[in-house]
Coordinates of C-alpha atoms (C1' of nucleotides) in Angstrom, one line a residue:
Chain A
M10 CA 119.4 203.9 -14.0
T11 CA 119.0 206.8 -11.9
D12 CA 121.9 208.4 -10.2
Q13 CA 122.9 205.7 -7.5
T14 CA 124.9 208.3 -5.4
D15 CA 121.7 210.3 -5.1
I16 CA 119.7 207.4 -3.8
I17 CA 122.7 206.4 -1.4
D18 CA 122.9 209.9 -0.3
I19 CA 121.6 211.0 3.1
Q20 CA 118.4 208.9 3.7
E21 CA 118.2 205.8 1.1
Q22 CA 114.6 204.9 1.9
I23 CA 113.2 208.5 1.8
S24 CA 115.1 209.0 -1.7
Q25 CA 113.4 205.5 -2.7
R26 CA 109.9 206.7 -1.6
R27 CA 110.4 210.2 -3.1
S28 CA 111.1 208.5 -6.6
K29 CA 107.8 206.6 -6.1
L30 CA 106.1 210.0 -5.5
T31 CA 107.6 211.6 -8.5
A32 CA 106.2 208.4 -10.4
L33 CA 102.7 209.3 -9.1
R34 CA 102.8 212.8 -10.0
T35 CA 103.7 212.0 -13.6
G36 CA 100.9 209.4 -13.7
G37 CA 98.2 212.0 -12.5
N38 CA 97.3 213.5 -9.2
A39 CA 99.5 212.1 -6.4
Y40 CA 97.2 213.4 -3.7
P41 CA 93.5 212.5 -4.9
N42 CA 90.8 213.4 -2.4
H43 CA 87.7 211.9 -3.9
F44 CA 87.8 208.6 -2.0
K45 CA 84.8 208.5 0.5
R46 CA 85.2 206.1 3.5
L47 CA 81.9 204.4 4.5
H48 CA 83.1 202.0 7.2
L49 CA 85.5 201.7 10.2
A50 CA 87.6 198.8 10.5
V51 CA 86.5 197.8 14.1
D52 CA 83.0 198.6 13.4
V53 CA 83.0 196.1 10.6
L54 CA 84.7 193.5 12.5
S55 CA 82.4 193.7 15.4
T56 CA 79.3 193.9 13.3
Y57 CA 80.1 191.0 11.2
N58 CA 82.6 188.7 13.2
E59 CA 79.6 186.6 14.4
H60 CA 78.2 186.0 10.9
S61 CA 78.8 182.7 9.5
P62 CA 81.1 182.3 6.3
E63 CA 78.1 181.2 4.4
A64 CA 76.0 184.0 5.2
L65 CA 78.6 186.3 4.0
T66 CA 78.8 184.5 0.6
E67 CA 75.1 184.6 0.3
T68 CA 74.4 188.2 0.9
P69 CA 77.7 189.8 0.0
V70 CA 78.8 192.6 2.4
I71 CA 80.8 195.3 0.4
V72 CA 82.8 197.7 2.7
Q73 CA 84.9 200.8 1.8
L74 CA 87.6 201.5 4.0
A75 CA 90.5 204.0 4.2
G76 CA 93.5 204.3 6.7
R77 CA 97.3 203.6 6.9
L78 CA 99.0 200.6 5.5
M79 CA 100.7 198.9 8.6
L80 CA 101.7 195.5 7.5
K81 CA 102.2 194.0 4.1
R82 CA 102.7 190.2 3.4
V83 CA 103.2 189.7 -0.5
M84 CA 103.1 186.1 -1.6
G85 CA 103.4 186.3 -5.1
K86 CA 100.1 187.0 -6.8
A87 CA 98.3 187.5 -3.6
S88 CA 98.9 189.5 -0.5
F89 CA 97.5 190.2 2.8
I90 CA 97.8 193.6 4.2
H91 CA 96.5 195.4 7.4
L92 CA 94.9 198.8 7.3
Q93 CA 94.9 200.9 10.6
D94 CA 92.1 203.5 10.9
M95 CA 90.9 205.6 13.7
S96 CA 89.1 202.5 15.1
G97 CA 91.9 199.9 14.9
R98 CA 93.2 197.2 12.1
I99 CA 91.5 195.1 10.0
Q100 CA 93.2 192.6 7.3
L101 CA 92.8 193.0 3.6
Y102 CA 93.3 190.3 1.0
V103 CA 94.5 191.7 -2.2
T104 CA 94.9 189.6 -5.5
R105 CA 96.4 190.2 -8.9
D106 CA 93.2 188.6 -10.3
A107 CA 90.8 191.0 -8.6
L108 CA 93.0 194.1 -9.1
G109 CA 94.4 193.4 -12.5
I110 CA 98.0 193.0 -13.3
D111 CA 99.1 196.6 -13.6
A112 CA 97.1 197.7 -10.3
Y113 CA 98.6 194.8 -8.3
E114 CA 102.1 195.4 -9.8
D115 CA 101.8 199.1 -8.5
F116 CA 100.4 197.9 -5.2
K117 CA 103.4 195.8 -4.7
H118 CA 105.7 198.7 -4.4
W119 CA 103.5 200.7 -1.8
D120 CA 105.1 201.2 1.4
I121 CA 104.2 200.7 4.9
G122 CA 102.9 203.8 6.2
D123 CA 101.0 204.8 2.9
I124 CA 97.6 205.9 3.2
I125 CA 95.2 203.9 1.1
G126 CA 91.5 203.4 0.3
A127 CA 90.0 200.0 -0.4
T128 CA 86.7 198.6 -1.4
G129 CA 85.9 194.9 -1.2
Q130 CA 83.9 192.2 0.1
L131 CA 83.9 190.6 3.5
F132 CA 84.9 187.0 4.0
F133 CA 86.5 184.7 6.4
T134 CA 89.9 183.4 5.8
K135 CA 91.1 179.8 6.2
T136 CA 92.0 180.6 10.0
S137 CA 88.4 182.2 10.3
E138 CA 89.9 186.0 10.5
L139 CA 87.0 188.3 9.0
S140 CA 88.8 190.0 6.1
V141 CA 88.1 192.1 3.1
K142 CA 88.7 190.7 -0.2
V143 CA 89.7 193.7 -2.0
S144 CA 88.1 194.7 -5.6
D145 CA 89.5 198.3 -5.8
L146 CA 92.7 199.6 -4.0
Q147 CA 93.8 203.4 -4.2
L148 CA 96.8 205.2 -2.8
L149 CA 95.6 208.3 -1.3
T150 CA 98.7 209.6 0.4
K151 CA 102.3 208.5 -0.3
A152 CA 104.2 208.1 3.0
L153 CA 107.9 209.6 2.4
R154 CA 109.3 208.6 5.5
P155 CA 109.4 205.0 7.0
L156 CA 107.6 203.7 10.0
P157 CA 109.5 202.3 13.0
D158 CA 109.8 198.7 13.3
K159 CA 106.6 196.9 12.9
F160 CA 107.0 194.7 15.9
H161 CA 108.8 196.7 18.3
G162 CA 107.1 200.1 17.3
L163 CA 108.9 203.3 18.6
N164 CA 110.6 202.9 21.9
D165 CA 112.8 206.0 22.2
Q166 CA 110.9 208.3 24.6
E167 CA 112.3 211.2 23.4
M168 CA 110.9 210.4 19.9
C169 CA 107.7 209.6 21.3
Y170 CA 107.5 213.0 22.7
R171 CA 108.8 214.9 19.9
Q172 CA 107.1 213.0 17.1
R173 CA 104.0 212.0 18.9
Y174 CA 102.1 211.3 15.5
V175 CA 104.7 208.6 14.9
D176 CA 104.1 207.3 18.6
L177 CA 100.2 207.5 17.9
M178 CA 100.5 205.4 14.5
V179 CA 102.6 202.6 15.9
N180 CA 102.1 202.4 19.7
P181 CA 98.3 201.1 20.5
A182 CA 99.2 201.9 24.3
T183 CA 99.8 205.6 23.5
R184 CA 96.6 205.8 21.5
N185 CA 94.6 204.2 24.3
T186 CA 96.0 206.8 27.0
F187 CA 94.7 209.7 24.9
K188 CA 91.4 208.1 24.2
L189 CA 91.2 207.5 28.0
R190 CA 92.0 211.0 28.5
S191 CA 89.3 212.2 26.4
H192 CA 86.9 209.9 28.0
L193 CA 87.8 211.1 31.4
V194 CA 87.4 214.8 30.7
S195 CA 83.9 214.1 29.0
Y196 CA 82.8 212.2 32.0
I197 CA 83.8 215.1 34.3
R198 CA 82.2 217.5 32.1
N199 CA 79.0 215.6 31.8
F200 CA 78.9 215.0 35.5
L201 CA 79.2 218.6 36.5
I202 CA 76.5 219.5 34.0
Q203 CA 74.4 217.2 35.4
E204 CA 75.1 218.9 38.6
Q205 CA 73.9 221.9 37.2
F206 CA 77.2 223.5 36.9
L207 CA 77.6 226.1 33.9
E208 CA 80.9 225.5 31.9
V209 CA 82.6 228.9 31.3
E210 CA 85.7 230.1 30.0
T211 CA 87.8 232.9 31.7
P212 CA 90.8 235.0 30.5
M213 CA 94.1 233.0 30.0
M214 CA 96.0 236.4 29.9
H215 CA 95.8 238.4 32.9
A216 CA 96.9 241.7 33.8
I217 CA 97.3 240.6 37.5
P218 CA 98.3 237.1 37.7
G219 CA 96.4 235.6 40.7
G220 CA 94.5 232.7 42.1
A221 CA 97.5 230.6 43.0
T222 CA 101.1 231.0 44.4
A223 CA 103.0 230.5 41.5
K224 CA 105.6 232.2 39.1
P225 CA 103.9 233.4 35.8
F226 CA 104.9 233.4 32.3
T227 CA 105.0 237.1 31.1
T228 CA 104.0 238.5 27.6
H229 CA 103.2 241.8 26.3
H230 CA 100.2 243.2 24.4
N231 CA 101.5 245.6 21.7
A232 CA 98.5 247.5 20.8
L233 CA 97.6 248.4 24.5
D234 CA 101.3 248.4 25.2
M235 CA 100.8 246.7 28.7
P236 CA 102.5 243.4 30.1
L237 CA 100.3 240.5 30.5
F238 CA 100.7 237.2 32.3
L239 CA 99.6 233.8 31.2
R240 CA 97.2 232.7 34.1
V241 CA 98.4 230.5 37.0
A242 CA 94.9 229.8 37.7
P243 CA 91.3 230.7 36.7
E244 CA 90.0 231.2 40.5
L245 CA 89.6 234.9 40.9
F246 CA 87.9 235.2 37.6
L247 CA 85.6 232.1 38.5
K248 CA 84.6 233.5 41.7
R249 CA 83.8 236.9 40.2
L250 CA 81.2 234.7 38.2
V251 CA 79.6 233.5 41.2
V252 CA 79.5 237.3 42.3
G253 CA 77.7 237.9 39.1
G254 CA 75.0 235.1 40.2
F255 CA 76.5 232.0 38.0
E256 CA 76.1 230.1 41.3
K257 CA 77.6 226.9 40.1
V258 CA 80.3 227.3 37.5
F259 CA 83.2 225.3 36.1
E260 CA 86.2 225.5 33.6
I261 CA 88.4 222.8 32.3
N262 CA 91.5 224.6 30.8
R263 CA 95.1 225.4 30.8
N264 CA 97.1 226.8 33.4
F265 CA 100.7 228.1 33.0
R266 CA 103.3 227.9 35.7
N267 CA 107.0 229.1 35.0
E268 CA 108.8 226.5 36.9
G269 CA 110.7 223.3 36.5
L270 CA 109.8 220.4 34.5
S271 CA 109.6 217.0 36.2
T272 CA 107.7 213.8 36.0
R273 CA 104.7 215.4 37.8
H274 CA 105.2 219.1 36.3
N275 CA 104.5 220.4 32.8
P276 CA 104.6 224.3 32.4
E277 CA 101.2 224.3 30.8
F278 CA 98.8 221.7 32.5
T279 CA 95.1 221.2 32.5
M280 CA 92.9 222.1 35.3
L281 CA 89.4 221.6 36.2
E282 CA 88.1 224.4 38.7
F283 CA 84.5 224.6 40.1
Y284 CA 82.7 226.9 42.5
Q285 CA 79.3 226.2 44.0
A286 CA 77.5 229.0 45.9
Y287 CA 75.8 228.0 49.2
A288 CA 78.1 225.1 49.8
D289 CA 81.2 224.5 52.0
Y290 CA 84.4 222.5 51.7
R291 CA 82.6 219.5 53.2
D292 CA 80.0 219.5 50.4
L293 CA 82.9 219.5 48.0
I294 CA 84.7 216.4 49.8
T295 CA 81.4 214.4 49.3
L296 CA 81.1 215.7 45.6
T297 CA 84.8 214.7 44.8
E298 CA 84.4 211.3 46.2
K299 CA 81.4 210.8 44.1
L300 CA 82.9 212.0 41.1
L301 CA 86.1 210.0 41.5
R302 CA 84.2 206.7 42.3
G303 CA 82.1 207.0 39.3
L304 CA 85.0 208.2 37.0
S305 CA 86.9 204.8 38.2
I306 CA 83.9 202.7 37.4
E307 CA 83.4 204.7 34.1
L308 CA 86.9 204.3 33.0
T309 CA 88.1 200.9 34.4
G310 CA 85.0 199.3 35.1
A311 CA 86.1 198.6 38.7
S312 CA 86.6 200.8 41.8
I313 CA 90.1 199.5 42.8
I314 CA 92.8 200.3 40.1
Q315 CA 96.2 199.4 39.9
Y316 CA 98.9 202.4 39.6
Q317 CA 102.5 201.6 39.2
G318 CA 102.1 198.2 41.2
Q319 CA 100.1 200.0 44.0
S320 CA 96.5 199.1 44.5
I321 CA 94.2 202.1 45.0
D322 CA 90.8 201.8 46.3
F323 CA 88.0 204.4 45.3
A324 CA 85.2 202.2 46.7
K325 CA 85.8 202.6 50.6
A326 CA 85.3 206.2 52.1
F327 CA 88.3 208.3 51.7
Q328 CA 90.5 208.8 54.6
Q329 CA 90.4 212.2 56.3
L330 CA 93.2 213.7 58.5
S331 CA 94.3 217.0 59.3
V332 CA 97.6 218.4 58.3
K333 CA 98.9 218.2 61.9
D334 CA 97.5 214.7 62.6
S335 CA 99.1 213.4 59.5
I336 CA 102.5 214.6 60.4
L337 CA 102.1 213.0 63.8
R338 CA 100.9 209.8 62.3
F339 CA 104.1 209.5 60.0
N340 CA 106.6 211.0 62.3
P341 CA 106.0 209.0 65.6
D342 CA 109.0 211.0 67.4
I343 CA 107.1 214.3 66.9
T344 CA 104.9 215.6 69.4
L345 CA 101.9 217.7 69.1
S346 CA 103.7 220.4 71.5
D347 CA 106.5 220.3 68.8
L348 CA 104.4 221.4 66.2
D349 CA 103.4 224.5 68.0
D350 CA 107.0 225.6 68.8
I351 CA 108.9 227.3 65.9
D352 CA 112.4 226.7 67.2
R353 CA 111.8 222.9 67.8
L354 CA 110.2 222.7 64.5
K355 CA 113.2 224.6 62.8
T356 CA 115.6 222.1 64.6
R357 CA 113.7 219.3 63.4
L358 CA 113.6 220.4 59.8
T359 CA 117.1 221.3 59.8
S360 CA 118.1 217.6 61.0
L361 CA 115.9 216.4 58.3
K362 CA 118.0 218.6 55.9
I363 CA 114.9 220.3 54.7
A364 CA 115.5 223.8 53.3
M365 CA 113.3 226.5 55.0
P366 CA 112.1 229.6 53.3
A367 CA 113.1 232.7 55.2
N368 CA 110.4 234.4 57.5
A369 CA 108.4 231.0 57.5
G370 CA 105.9 230.8 60.1
L371 CA 104.5 227.7 61.9
G372 CA 102.1 227.1 58.9
R373 CA 104.8 227.0 56.4
L374 CA 107.0 224.9 58.5
H375 CA 104.2 222.5 59.0
M376 CA 103.7 222.4 55.1
E377 CA 107.5 221.7 54.6
L378 CA 107.2 218.9 57.0
F379 CA 104.2 217.4 55.4
E380 CA 105.6 217.4 52.1
H381 CA 108.8 215.7 52.9
T382 CA 107.4 213.1 55.3
V383 CA 103.9 212.6 54.7
E384 CA 102.7 213.0 51.2
H385 CA 104.3 210.2 49.5
H386 CA 102.7 207.8 52.0
L387 CA 99.3 208.9 51.0
I388 CA 98.4 206.1 48.5
D389 CA 94.7 205.4 48.8
P390 CA 92.6 208.6 48.3
T391 CA 93.1 210.8 51.5
F392 CA 91.8 214.3 52.1
I393 CA 94.2 216.3 54.4
T394 CA 92.3 219.2 55.8
E395 CA 93.0 222.2 58.3
Y396 CA 95.6 223.9 56.0
P397 CA 97.5 226.9 57.8
T398 CA 96.0 230.3 56.9
E399 CA 99.6 231.5 56.3
I400 CA 99.7 229.5 53.1
S401 CA 95.9 229.8 51.9
P402 CA 95.3 233.4 51.1
L403 CA 92.3 232.6 49.3
A404 CA 90.4 230.3 51.8
R405 CA 87.9 231.2 54.5
R406 CA 89.5 230.9 58.2
N407 CA 87.9 228.2 60.5
D408 CA 85.4 229.7 62.7
H409 CA 87.1 228.4 65.8
N410 CA 90.7 228.6 65.0
P411 CA 91.8 231.5 62.8
D412 CA 95.3 229.9 62.1
I413 CA 93.7 227.4 60.0
T414 CA 91.3 227.4 56.9
D415 CA 88.2 225.4 55.9
R416 CA 90.5 223.7 53.3
F417 CA 91.5 220.3 52.0
E418 CA 93.7 218.7 49.6
L419 CA 93.2 215.2 48.2
F420 CA 96.3 212.9 47.8
I421 CA 96.2 209.7 45.8
A422 CA 99.3 207.6 45.1
G423 CA 101.4 210.2 47.0
R424 CA 100.5 213.0 44.9
E425 CA 98.1 216.0 45.2
I426 CA 95.3 215.6 42.9
A427 CA 92.8 218.2 44.2
N428 CA 92.6 221.4 46.3
G429 CA 89.5 222.8 47.7
F430 CA 88.2 225.2 50.2
S431 CA 85.4 227.2 51.6
E432 CA 85.9 230.5 49.9
L433 CA 87.0 233.7 51.7
N434 CA 84.3 236.1 51.0
D435 CA 85.0 238.8 53.6
P436 CA 86.5 241.7 51.5
D437 CA 88.4 243.2 54.1
D438 CA 90.0 239.9 55.5
Q439 CA 90.8 239.2 51.6
A440 CA 92.4 242.5 51.4
S441 CA 94.6 242.1 54.5
R442 CA 95.6 238.6 53.2
F443 CA 96.7 240.3 49.9
K444 CA 98.6 242.6 51.7
E445 CA 100.4 240.0 53.5
Q446 CA 101.1 238.3 50.2
V447 CA 102.6 241.5 48.8
H448 CA 104.5 241.7 52.0
Q449 CA 106.0 238.2 51.3
K450 CA 106.7 239.2 47.7
E451 CA 108.8 242.3 48.9
A452 CA 110.5 239.9 51.1
G453 CA 111.6 238.0 48.0
D454 CA 109.2 235.4 47.6
D455 CA 108.5 235.7 43.8
E456 CA 105.7 233.1 44.0
A457 CA 103.5 235.3 46.5
M458 CA 100.3 236.9 45.1
H459 CA 99.6 240.6 44.0
F460 CA 97.0 242.8 45.6
D461 CA 94.2 242.6 43.1
Q462 CA 91.8 245.4 43.9
D463 CA 89.1 244.7 41.2
Y464 CA 88.9 241.4 42.9
I465 CA 88.4 243.0 46.4
T466 CA 85.8 245.2 44.7
A467 CA 84.1 242.3 43.3
L468 CA 84.0 240.9 46.9
E469 CA 82.5 244.2 48.2
Y470 CA 79.5 243.4 45.8
G471 CA 79.0 240.3 47.9
L472 CA 80.3 236.6 47.1
P473 CA 77.7 234.4 48.7
P474 CA 79.1 231.6 50.9
T475 CA 80.8 229.5 48.3
A476 CA 83.0 226.4 48.1
G477 CA 85.5 226.1 45.1
E478 CA 87.9 223.3 44.1
G479 CA 90.5 222.5 41.4
I480 CA 91.4 219.1 40.2
G481 CA 94.6 218.4 38.2
I482 CA 93.4 216.8 35.2
D483 CA 96.7 215.3 33.9
R484 CA 97.5 213.7 37.3
L485 CA 94.2 212.2 37.1
V486 CA 95.0 210.8 33.8
M487 CA 98.1 209.5 35.0
L488 CA 96.3 207.4 37.7
F489 CA 93.9 205.9 35.3
A490 CA 96.3 205.3 32.6
D491 CA 99.0 204.0 35.0
A492 CA 101.4 206.7 33.6
P493 CA 104.6 207.1 35.5
T494 CA 105.1 210.7 34.1
I495 CA 102.9 213.5 33.1
R496 CA 104.5 213.5 29.7
D497 CA 102.8 210.4 28.8
V498 CA 99.5 212.0 29.4
I499 CA 100.1 215.0 27.4
L500 CA 100.1 214.9 23.8
F501 CA 103.0 217.4 23.2
P502 CA 105.0 218.0 26.3
Q503 CA 107.3 220.7 26.8
L504 CA 110.9 219.7 25.8
R505 CA 114.1 221.4 25.4
K506 CA 114.7 222.7 22.0
A507 CA 116.0 219.7 19.7
Q508 CA 119.5 220.2 18.2
D509 CA 119.6 220.2 14.4
Chain B
rG2 C1' 121.2 223.7 40.3
rG3 C1' 123.7 218.5 41.8
rG4 C1' 124.3 213.3 40.8
rU5 C1' 123.8 208.7 37.8
rU6 C1' 122.7 206.5 33.0
rG7 C1' 121.9 206.5 27.9
rC8 C1' 122.8 208.4 22.8
rU9 C1' 125.7 202.7 17.3
rA10 C1' 121.7 201.5 10.2
rG11 C1' 114.9 204.2 9.1
rC12 C1' 113.3 201.3 13.8
rU13 C1' 114.6 197.7 18.0
rC14 C1' 119.1 196.2 19.9
rA15 C1' 124.2 193.7 20.0
rG16 C1' 129.3 194.9 20.1
rU17 C1' 134.6 196.3 20.1
rC18 C1' 139.5 194.5 27.7
rG19 C1' 141.6 200.8 22.0
rG20 C1' 142.9 198.1 15.6
rU21 C1' 136.9 202.6 12.3
rA22 C1' 131.3 197.7 13.5
rG23 C1' 127.1 193.3 13.7
rA24 C1' 121.7 191.1 14.0
rG25 C1' 116.3 191.2 13.4
rC26 C1' 112.7 194.1 11.2
rA27 C1' 112.3 197.9 7.3
rU28 C1' 114.1 199.3 2.1
rC29 C1' 115.8 197.6 -2.9
rG30 C1' 116.1 192.9 -6.3
rG31 C1' 114.3 187.4 -7.0
rA32 C1' 110.6 182.9 -5.7
rC33 C1' 105.8 182.5 -3.7
rU34 C1' 97.4 183.0 -4.8
rU35 C1' 95.0 182.1 2.4
rU36 C1' 99.1 184.8 5.4
rU37 C1' 99.2 186.2 10.9
rA38 C1' 105.8 189.7 13.3
rA39 C1' 104.4 184.8 6.5
rU40 C1' 108.7 182.1 4.4
rC41 C1' 113.2 181.4 1.4
rC42 C1' 117.6 183.5 -1.6
rG43 C1' 120.4 187.9 -2.7
rC44 C1' 122.1 193.2 -2.6
rA45 C1' 122.4 197.6 -0.3
rG46 C1' 122.6 200.7 4.0
rG47 C1' 126.8 203.6 9.5
rU48 C1' 131.1 210.8 10.3
rC49 C1' 129.1 204.8 16.4
rG50 C1' 125.1 212.5 19.7
rA51 C1' 129.0 216.9 18.7
rA52 C1' 133.7 219.3 19.3
rG53 C1' 138.4 218.8 21.4
rG54 C1' 142.3 215.7 24.0
rU55 C1' 145.6 211.4 25.1
rU56 C1' 147.5 207.7 21.5
rC57 C1' 151.1 204.9 16.0
rG58 C1' 145.6 204.4 15.8
rA59 C1' 139.6 206.5 19.5
rU60 C1' 132.9 204.3 18.5
rC61 C1' 135.4 202.6 22.9
rC62 C1' 139.7 206.3 27.5
rC63 C1' 139.7 211.8 29.1
rU64 C1' 137.4 216.8 28.8
rU65 C1' 133.8 220.1 27.3
rC66 C1' 129.0 220.6 25.2
rG67 C1' 124.0 219.1 23.4
rC68 C1' 119.5 216.0 24.2
rA69 C1' 117.0 212.6 27.1
rA70 C1' 115.6 209.3 31.2
rC71 C1' 116.1 208.6 36.6
rC72 C1' 117.3 210.3 41.4
rC73 C1' 118.2 214.5 44.8
rA74 C1' 117.6 219.8 46.2

RNA sequence: GGGUUGCUAGCUCAGUCGGUAGAGCAUCGGACUUUUAAUCCGCAGGUCGAAGGUUCGAUCCCUUCGCAACCCA
């Protein structure tokens, strides 16, 4: 007998599995790596499912599979097990007669979670399930920790996030979400490449954080002895590339913002940004509609999707509304003249219990009102246009009204999905907007932008008339995966440090 | 930052109007050569999130803390 108290101690099942590993080590190489997988579970099923049992008997099909042992039904001298690989699951039939007495006896002590390699012949069971009659079975990697409940899987959300690998093993819905995410990104990438955009990578570490109004993470370069900031947006670098002559560029990469966590915010998130010379924001609206409509068909086979019980229609032309019109639509008691009167606006916001930033101008007040009373109503895809210049320091002023910019944001399911505008390519106007941002920063707005002289210099070389857009990839995945929180579409979402 | 809820066996969950806890699955032992969350029999497995307090007695009541979820700012 082994020391009973040791086995009972701490975690019984891990100890049991460790003793099995010790036996494996004694018997030879416990971690063999010679097994060659030749087939995938679901490929095999889809290729041979329509064959007749007779055909499989007449011309035997031998397959060689590897994966994780997920289910085990031992009935004396014969067993059924499920093997799960990257494609899905297949059933294997394991018998003492085929394996031999010793090998079968060893197999009976293998655990759910173990990684195995199997060779065998395809056949149909009594109930016509295509399965593998195993002739050779090998334990490739011993799993020392038990898997969650074979039926209920892993439900504890914290565990799903902290131990995503376990979540992925046992919850097919999680696997599907991240397959969909990969599919979505590759579709967008191909779409843009077909539209003749060039994929580029710009710095993640910026000496001057810019391109968005957001708080950056700070770090330090030792050799250069200089502070660096994780980027909040790639915008200013992508536009430098347009100055350089790359007239259509895009980047899909991470941004970092030092802000709170929520169901819609992770400190690092993935953003698509693309810039197109000789286009304006209206061209981007057209492109965005085309992209999303195609994406919906590609991912779901339909142009109307269900998100959290709401129906979202990508088929019909997306609505367009100006900021002001949208406020008026969802606040019937507010008049157009209210929107031009800063005192009346402040009174209104106060009565709605909306906190106002100090020194807020009309534009900022409009946006506060918009965020609190309009945004969550915008379920079907809606472009909001005519954003105030005050809060759009990188966007081109409207030719007829300098207080607004040629900018839009796209809202779906009450959330901002995209932000695009005709780019400000007048270096003098850009310099004065940066100055205004610096002024805001000095007044206490730590999200305001810095003055980026090198960017101004780039503009002085001449940025062609250009339009650019950013699309939040995580939020887009949430929509198509019907995920209520951003953590469900990020493999390893940021959490607080776990307690030991 | 504020509020609400949760934290019990490896997993999924019960439960104790305060008397230190149960089930299913998994594990371990036994039976079983076509199962489908296999079935049947048996054993074992817990600092009831952490620390204090109240109490004869706390997993339960109170306080603080940790982590998470949801809502609000």
